[in-house]
Amino acid sequence: MNAKRIAPLATFGAALLLLAADPAAAQSTSAEAINGLNERLLVVAIPITVLVEGILIYTVLKFKDSDEAKPTRENRRLEITWTVATAVILLFVGIATTMVMADQSVIADGVEDRADVPDDAEHVNVTAETYAWTFEYTRHNVSSSSKLVIPEGQETYFNITTKDWLHAFHVPQLGLKQDAVPGQNNYIMTTGTDPGLYQGYCAEYCGTGHSAMMFEVEVMPQDEYETWLADQCTGEWNEEELTCEAPDDDGNSNNATVAA
């Protein structure tokens, strides 16, 4: 087989291997939406890459022995074709990206006045500061630091903010990323689908301690999640309401749950 055939076939074979690769299952609804967008864009990008590289290799091999370049002939039909094709491709990319970015599983609006937020959804206030994270589970009146836990199969909304300057909440495997901006409340949401431990960190350089600003995220089955919440309670745990009741000044239990 001559060189003219080997190069295009090698490029085509590499493209087939990329298409045949089976991506890992998504660990959350957010990751599923983002991975789906990447796959759709690859379906467009790989054929274009193969076509362009094939034409380039063919041209190099065909004209490598030419003494001098000859001017190309005007072909209006070809110019119109590639202009329209480019516009169609860009339109597809723009629409596909906009649909994913508008998905509530990727970027969520404020949840206070939304009717589509389930009553049993979890709400977690995520507060950044130099150089640590605090996670407040507002439905249960408990909090944690350095480790965030969310229930499997249940919508969880995160209210991201900061006490000082810019930070960024990022959990790549769960498809979660949102800036923490002073004076703002930015929301994201997800539903964890695969129990396990995932790494989170600050994705915005925030000072000398930035590299240590990491945390773990664990997706737990519902029964384990409720047990974990009870373990975080520093007062009296109300098992029916799943809330931590702090004692008042008289020593009586007082439900101090913060509204989401």
Short mmCIF file of C-alpha atoms in Angstrom, two decimals:
data_model
loop_
_atom_site.label_atom_id
_atom_site.label_comp_id
_atom_site.label_asym_id
_atom_site.label_seq_id
_atom_site.Cartn_x
_atom_site.Cartn_y
_atom_site.Cartn_z
CA MET A 1 0.00 0.00 0.00
CA ASN A 2 1.47 3.37 -1.01
CA ALA A 3 1.88 6.43 1.19
CA LYS A 4 -1.10 8.17 -0.39
CA ARG A 5 -3.44 5.57 1.10
CA ILE A 6 -1.70 4.89 4.40
CA ALA A 7 -1.99 8.40 5.85
CA PRO A 8 -5.75 8.93 5.25
CA LEU A 9 -6.52 5.40 6.45
CA ALA A 10 -4.50 5.94 9.63
CA THR A 11 -6.36 9.17 10.35
CA PHE A 12 -9.71 7.49 9.69
CA GLY A 13 -8.79 4.56 11.94
CA ALA A 14 -7.88 6.88 14.81
CA ALA A 15 -11.23 8.61 14.44
CA LEU A 16 -13.07 5.27 14.58
CA LEU A 17 -11.22 4.34 17.78
CA LEU A 18 -12.29 7.62 19.40
CA LEU A 19 -15.90 7.06 18.41
CA ALA A 20 -15.85 3.46 19.62
CA ALA A 21 -14.45 4.36 23.03
CA ASP A 22 -17.10 3.83 25.69
CA PRO A 23 -17.00 6.75 28.18
CA ALA A 24 -17.35 6.02 31.89
CA ALA A 25 -20.86 6.22 33.31
CA ALA A 26 -21.75 9.63 34.70
CA GLN A 27 -21.82 9.93 38.50
CA SER A 28 -24.50 12.66 38.56
CA THR A 29 -27.13 14.33 36.40
CA SER A 30 -24.80 17.32 35.95
CA ALA A 31 -21.94 15.16 34.69
CA GLU A 32 -24.35 13.30 32.40
CA ALA A 33 -25.49 16.55 30.75
CA ILE A 34 -21.93 17.82 30.26
CA ASN A 35 -20.60 14.47 28.99
CA GLY A 36 -23.52 14.25 26.57
CA LEU A 37 -22.61 17.65 25.13
CA ASN A 38 -18.98 16.58 24.71
CA GLU A 39 -20.05 13.44 22.85
CA ARG A 40 -22.31 15.41 20.47
CA LEU A 41 -19.52 17.87 19.74
CA LEU A 42 -17.10 15.00 19.05
CA VAL A 43 -19.52 13.55 16.50
CA VAL A 44 -19.17 16.82 14.59
CA ALA A 45 -15.50 17.52 15.27
CA ILE A 46 -14.04 14.11 14.34
CA PRO A 47 -15.41 13.94 10.75
CA ILE A 48 -14.28 17.54 10.15
CA THR A 49 -10.81 16.70 11.47
CA VAL A 50 -10.59 13.59 9.30
CA LEU A 51 -11.73 15.51 6.21
CA VAL A 52 -9.34 18.44 6.70
CA GLU A 53 -6.35 16.26 7.58
CA GLY A 54 -7.11 13.92 4.68
CA ILE A 55 -7.20 16.79 2.20
CA LEU A 56 -4.01 18.23 3.68
CA ILE A 57 -2.09 14.94 3.50
CA TYR A 58 -3.37 14.22 0.00
CA THR A 59 -2.32 17.69 -1.19
CA VAL A 60 1.16 17.42 0.33
CA LEU A 61 1.78 14.00 -1.20
CA LYS A 62 0.32 14.89 -4.61
CA PHE A 63 2.16 18.17 -5.12
CA LYS A 64 5.36 17.61 -3.13
CA ASP A 65 7.40 17.29 -6.34
CA SER A 66 5.91 20.32 -8.10
CA ASP A 67 8.48 22.93 -9.05
CA GLU A 68 6.24 25.92 -8.46
CA ALA A 69 2.75 26.53 -7.11
CA LYS A 70 -0.06 27.16 -9.53
CA PRO A 71 -2.95 29.53 -8.77
CA THR A 72 -6.24 27.85 -7.89
CA ARG A 73 -9.29 28.33 -10.07
CA GLU A 74 -12.31 30.13 -8.72
CA ASN A 75 -15.12 27.74 -7.77
CA ARG A 76 -18.13 29.67 -6.54
CA ARG A 77 -20.17 26.54 -5.84
CA LEU A 78 -17.43 25.17 -3.57
CA GLU A 79 -17.08 28.47 -1.71
CA ILE A 80 -20.84 28.68 -1.11
CA THR A 81 -20.90 25.05 0.05
CA TRP A 82 -18.19 25.41 2.69
CA THR A 83 -19.62 28.73 3.89
CA VAL A 84 -23.08 27.21 4.39
CA ALA A 85 -21.59 24.06 5.97
CA THR A 86 -19.59 26.17 8.43
CA ALA A 87 -22.69 28.19 9.38
CA VAL A 88 -24.71 25.00 9.96
CA ILE A 89 -21.96 23.50 12.14
CA LEU A 90 -21.60 26.65 14.24
CA LEU A 91 -25.39 26.85 14.63
CA PHE A 92 -25.50 23.23 15.85
CA VAL A 93 -22.66 23.83 18.33
CA GLY A 94 -24.29 27.03 19.61
CA ILE A 95 -27.74 25.49 20.10
CA ALA A 96 -26.38 22.30 21.73
CA THR A 97 -24.20 24.30 24.12
CA THR A 98 -26.95 26.76 25.02
CA MET A 99 -29.38 23.91 25.80
CA VAL A 100 -26.91 22.31 28.20
CA MET A 101 -25.92 25.58 29.86
CA ALA A 102 -29.61 26.37 30.40
CA ASP A 103 -30.22 22.96 31.98
CA GLN A 104 -31.03 23.28 35.69
CA SER A 105 -28.71 20.32 36.30
CA VAL A 106 -25.78 22.48 35.17
CA ILE A 107 -26.64 26.01 36.32
CA ALA A 108 -29.58 26.55 38.68
CA ASP A 109 -31.49 29.76 39.30
CA GLY A 110 -32.36 30.95 42.78
CA VAL A 111 -34.56 28.34 44.43
CA GLU A 112 -36.60 30.43 46.88
CA ASP A 113 -39.54 31.20 44.58
CA ARG A 114 -39.33 28.26 42.17
CA ALA A 115 -42.34 25.96 42.06
CA ASP A 116 -40.44 23.10 40.39
CA VAL A 117 -38.11 22.46 43.35
CA PRO A 118 -39.25 19.22 45.09
CA ASP A 119 -40.27 19.49 48.74
CA ASP A 120 -37.79 16.78 49.68
CA ALA A 121 -34.86 18.38 47.84
CA GLU A 122 -31.70 18.89 49.86
CA HIS A 123 -30.35 22.42 50.29
CA VAL A 124 -26.72 23.02 51.19
CA ASN A 125 -25.17 26.42 51.86
CA VAL A 126 -21.56 26.27 50.69
CA THR A 127 -19.42 29.02 52.22
CA ALA A 128 -15.81 29.58 51.19
CA GLU A 129 -13.17 31.48 53.10
CA THR A 130 -9.40 31.53 53.22
CA TYR A 131 -8.64 28.65 53.17
CA ALA A 132 -11.57 26.38 54.07
CA TRP A 133 -15.10 25.32 53.20
CA THR A 134 -18.22 25.10 55.37
CA PHE A 135 -21.26 23.08 54.33
CA GLU A 136 -24.56 23.85 56.06
CA TYR A 137 -27.46 21.44 55.53
CA THR A 138 -30.32 23.86 56.04
CA ARG A 139 -33.15 21.31 56.20
CA HIS A 140 -31.44 19.45 59.04
CA ASN A 141 -29.67 22.23 60.98
CA VAL A 142 -26.28 20.51 60.82
CA SER A 143 -23.02 21.52 59.20
CA SER A 144 -19.68 20.02 58.23
CA SER A 145 -16.29 21.12 56.95
CA SER A 146 -13.74 19.49 54.66
CA LYS A 147 -16.34 16.87 53.67
CA LEU A 148 -19.61 17.33 51.78
CA VAL A 149 -22.17 14.52 51.79
CA ILE A 150 -25.19 14.28 49.47
CA PRO A 151 -27.90 11.60 49.21
CA GLU A 152 -28.07 9.27 46.23
CA GLY A 153 -30.99 9.85 43.85
CA GLN A 154 -32.19 13.07 45.49
CA GLU A 155 -32.01 16.58 44.04
CA THR A 156 -29.48 18.69 45.93
CA TYR A 157 -29.22 22.47 45.55
CA PHE A 158 -26.04 24.33 46.49
CA ASN A 159 -26.02 27.99 47.46
CA ILE A 160 -22.42 29.12 46.84
CA THR A 161 -21.02 32.20 48.57
CA THR A 162 -17.83 33.46 50.23
CA LYS A 163 -16.87 35.37 53.36
CA ASP A 164 -13.91 37.20 51.84
CA TRP A 165 -12.78 37.18 48.20
CA LEU A 166 -13.17 35.09 45.05
CA HIS A 167 -13.14 31.29 45.26
CA ALA A 168 -14.61 28.59 43.02
CA PHE A 169 -16.46 25.40 44.05
CA HIS A 170 -15.42 22.57 41.72
CA VAL A 171 -16.12 18.81 41.74
CA PRO A 172 -15.11 17.59 38.26
CA GLN A 173 -16.45 14.02 38.46
CA LEU A 174 -19.89 15.28 39.49
CA GLY A 175 -19.94 18.03 36.86
CA LEU A 176 -20.17 20.77 39.49
CA LYS A 177 -18.48 24.15 39.16
CA GLN A 178 -19.60 27.56 40.39
CA ASP A 179 -17.85 30.78 41.40
CA ALA A 180 -18.05 32.01 44.98
CA VAL A 181 -18.34 35.81 44.71
CA PRO A 182 -18.46 38.22 47.68
CA GLY A 183 -21.98 39.56 48.22
CA GLN A 184 -23.56 37.10 45.76
CA ASN A 185 -25.46 33.82 46.06
CA ASN A 186 -24.79 31.54 43.08
CA TYR A 187 -26.74 28.30 42.72
CA ILE A 188 -26.02 24.92 41.19
CA MET A 189 -27.82 21.61 41.60
CA THR A 190 -27.29 17.95 40.88
CA THR A 191 -28.57 14.48 41.68
CA GLY A 192 -25.89 12.00 42.68
CA THR A 193 -26.38 8.67 40.89
CA ASP A 194 -23.29 6.67 41.86
CA PRO A 195 -22.36 6.29 45.56
CA GLY A 196 -18.71 6.90 46.29
CA LEU A 197 -16.03 9.46 47.16
CA TYR A 198 -15.17 12.34 44.82
CA GLN A 199 -12.53 15.05 45.05
CA GLY A 200 -13.49 18.72 45.24
CA TYR A 201 -11.32 21.80 45.38
CA CYS A 202 -11.14 25.54 44.88
CA ALA A 203 -10.65 26.30 41.16
CA GLU A 204 -9.89 30.02 41.60
CA TYR A 205 -6.43 31.04 42.80
CA CYS A 206 -7.13 32.68 46.15
CA GLY A 207 -3.79 33.11 47.88
CA THR A 208 -0.89 31.23 49.42
CA GLY A 209 -3.12 28.51 50.90
CA HIS A 210 -5.03 27.85 47.67
CA SER A 211 -3.50 24.42 47.03
CA ALA A 212 -4.72 23.15 50.42
CA MET A 213 -8.32 24.30 49.86
CA MET A 214 -9.62 20.83 49.03
CA PHE A 215 -12.56 18.77 50.25
CA GLU A 216 -14.20 15.38 49.76
CA VAL A 217 -17.67 14.77 48.39
CA GLU A 218 -19.42 11.52 49.24
CA VAL A 219 -22.63 10.33 47.61
CA MET A 220 -24.43 8.07 50.10
CA PRO A 221 -27.52 5.85 49.94
CA GLN A 222 -30.44 7.48 51.75
CA ASP A 223 -30.28 5.37 54.93
CA GLU A 224 -26.55 5.95 55.36
CA TYR A 225 -27.05 9.64 54.67
CA GLU A 226 -29.63 9.97 57.45
CA THR A 227 -27.28 8.18 59.86
CA TRP A 228 -24.46 10.52 58.89
CA LEU A 229 -26.67 13.57 59.48
CA ALA A 230 -27.56 12.30 62.95
CA ASP A 231 -23.84 11.88 63.73
CA GLN A 232 -23.23 15.55 62.89
CA CYS A 233 -25.92 16.76 65.31
CA THR A 234 -24.52 18.48 68.40
CA GLY A 235 -27.93 18.72 70.09
CA GLU A 236 -30.88 16.32 70.11
CA TRP A 237 -31.64 14.49 66.86
CA ASN A 238 -35.30 14.40 65.82
CA GLU A 239 -35.51 11.19 63.79
CA GLU A 240 -39.02 11.87 62.47
CA GLU A 241 -38.23 15.39 61.22
CA LEU A 242 -34.58 14.60 60.44
CA THR A 243 -33.53 17.80 62.18
CA CYS A 244 -31.05 18.66 64.90
CA GLU A 245 -32.73 20.45 67.80
CA ALA A 246 -30.44 22.67 69.83
CA PRO A 247 -31.30 23.21 73.52
CA ASP A 248 -32.60 26.69 74.44
CA ASP A 249 -31.52 28.75 77.45
CA ASP A 250 -33.80 26.68 79.74
CA GLY A 251 -32.30 23.40 78.60
CA ASN A 252 -35.33 22.42 76.49
CA SER A 253 -35.03 21.19 72.93
CA ASN A 254 -35.61 23.85 70.31
CA ASN A 255 -35.93 23.10 66.62
CA ALA A 256 -33.51 25.53 65.03
CA THR A 257 -33.78 24.37 61.45
CA VAL A 258 -32.92 27.10 58.95
CA ALA A 259 -35.40 27.47 56.09
CA ALA A 260 -33.93 26.69 52.69
#
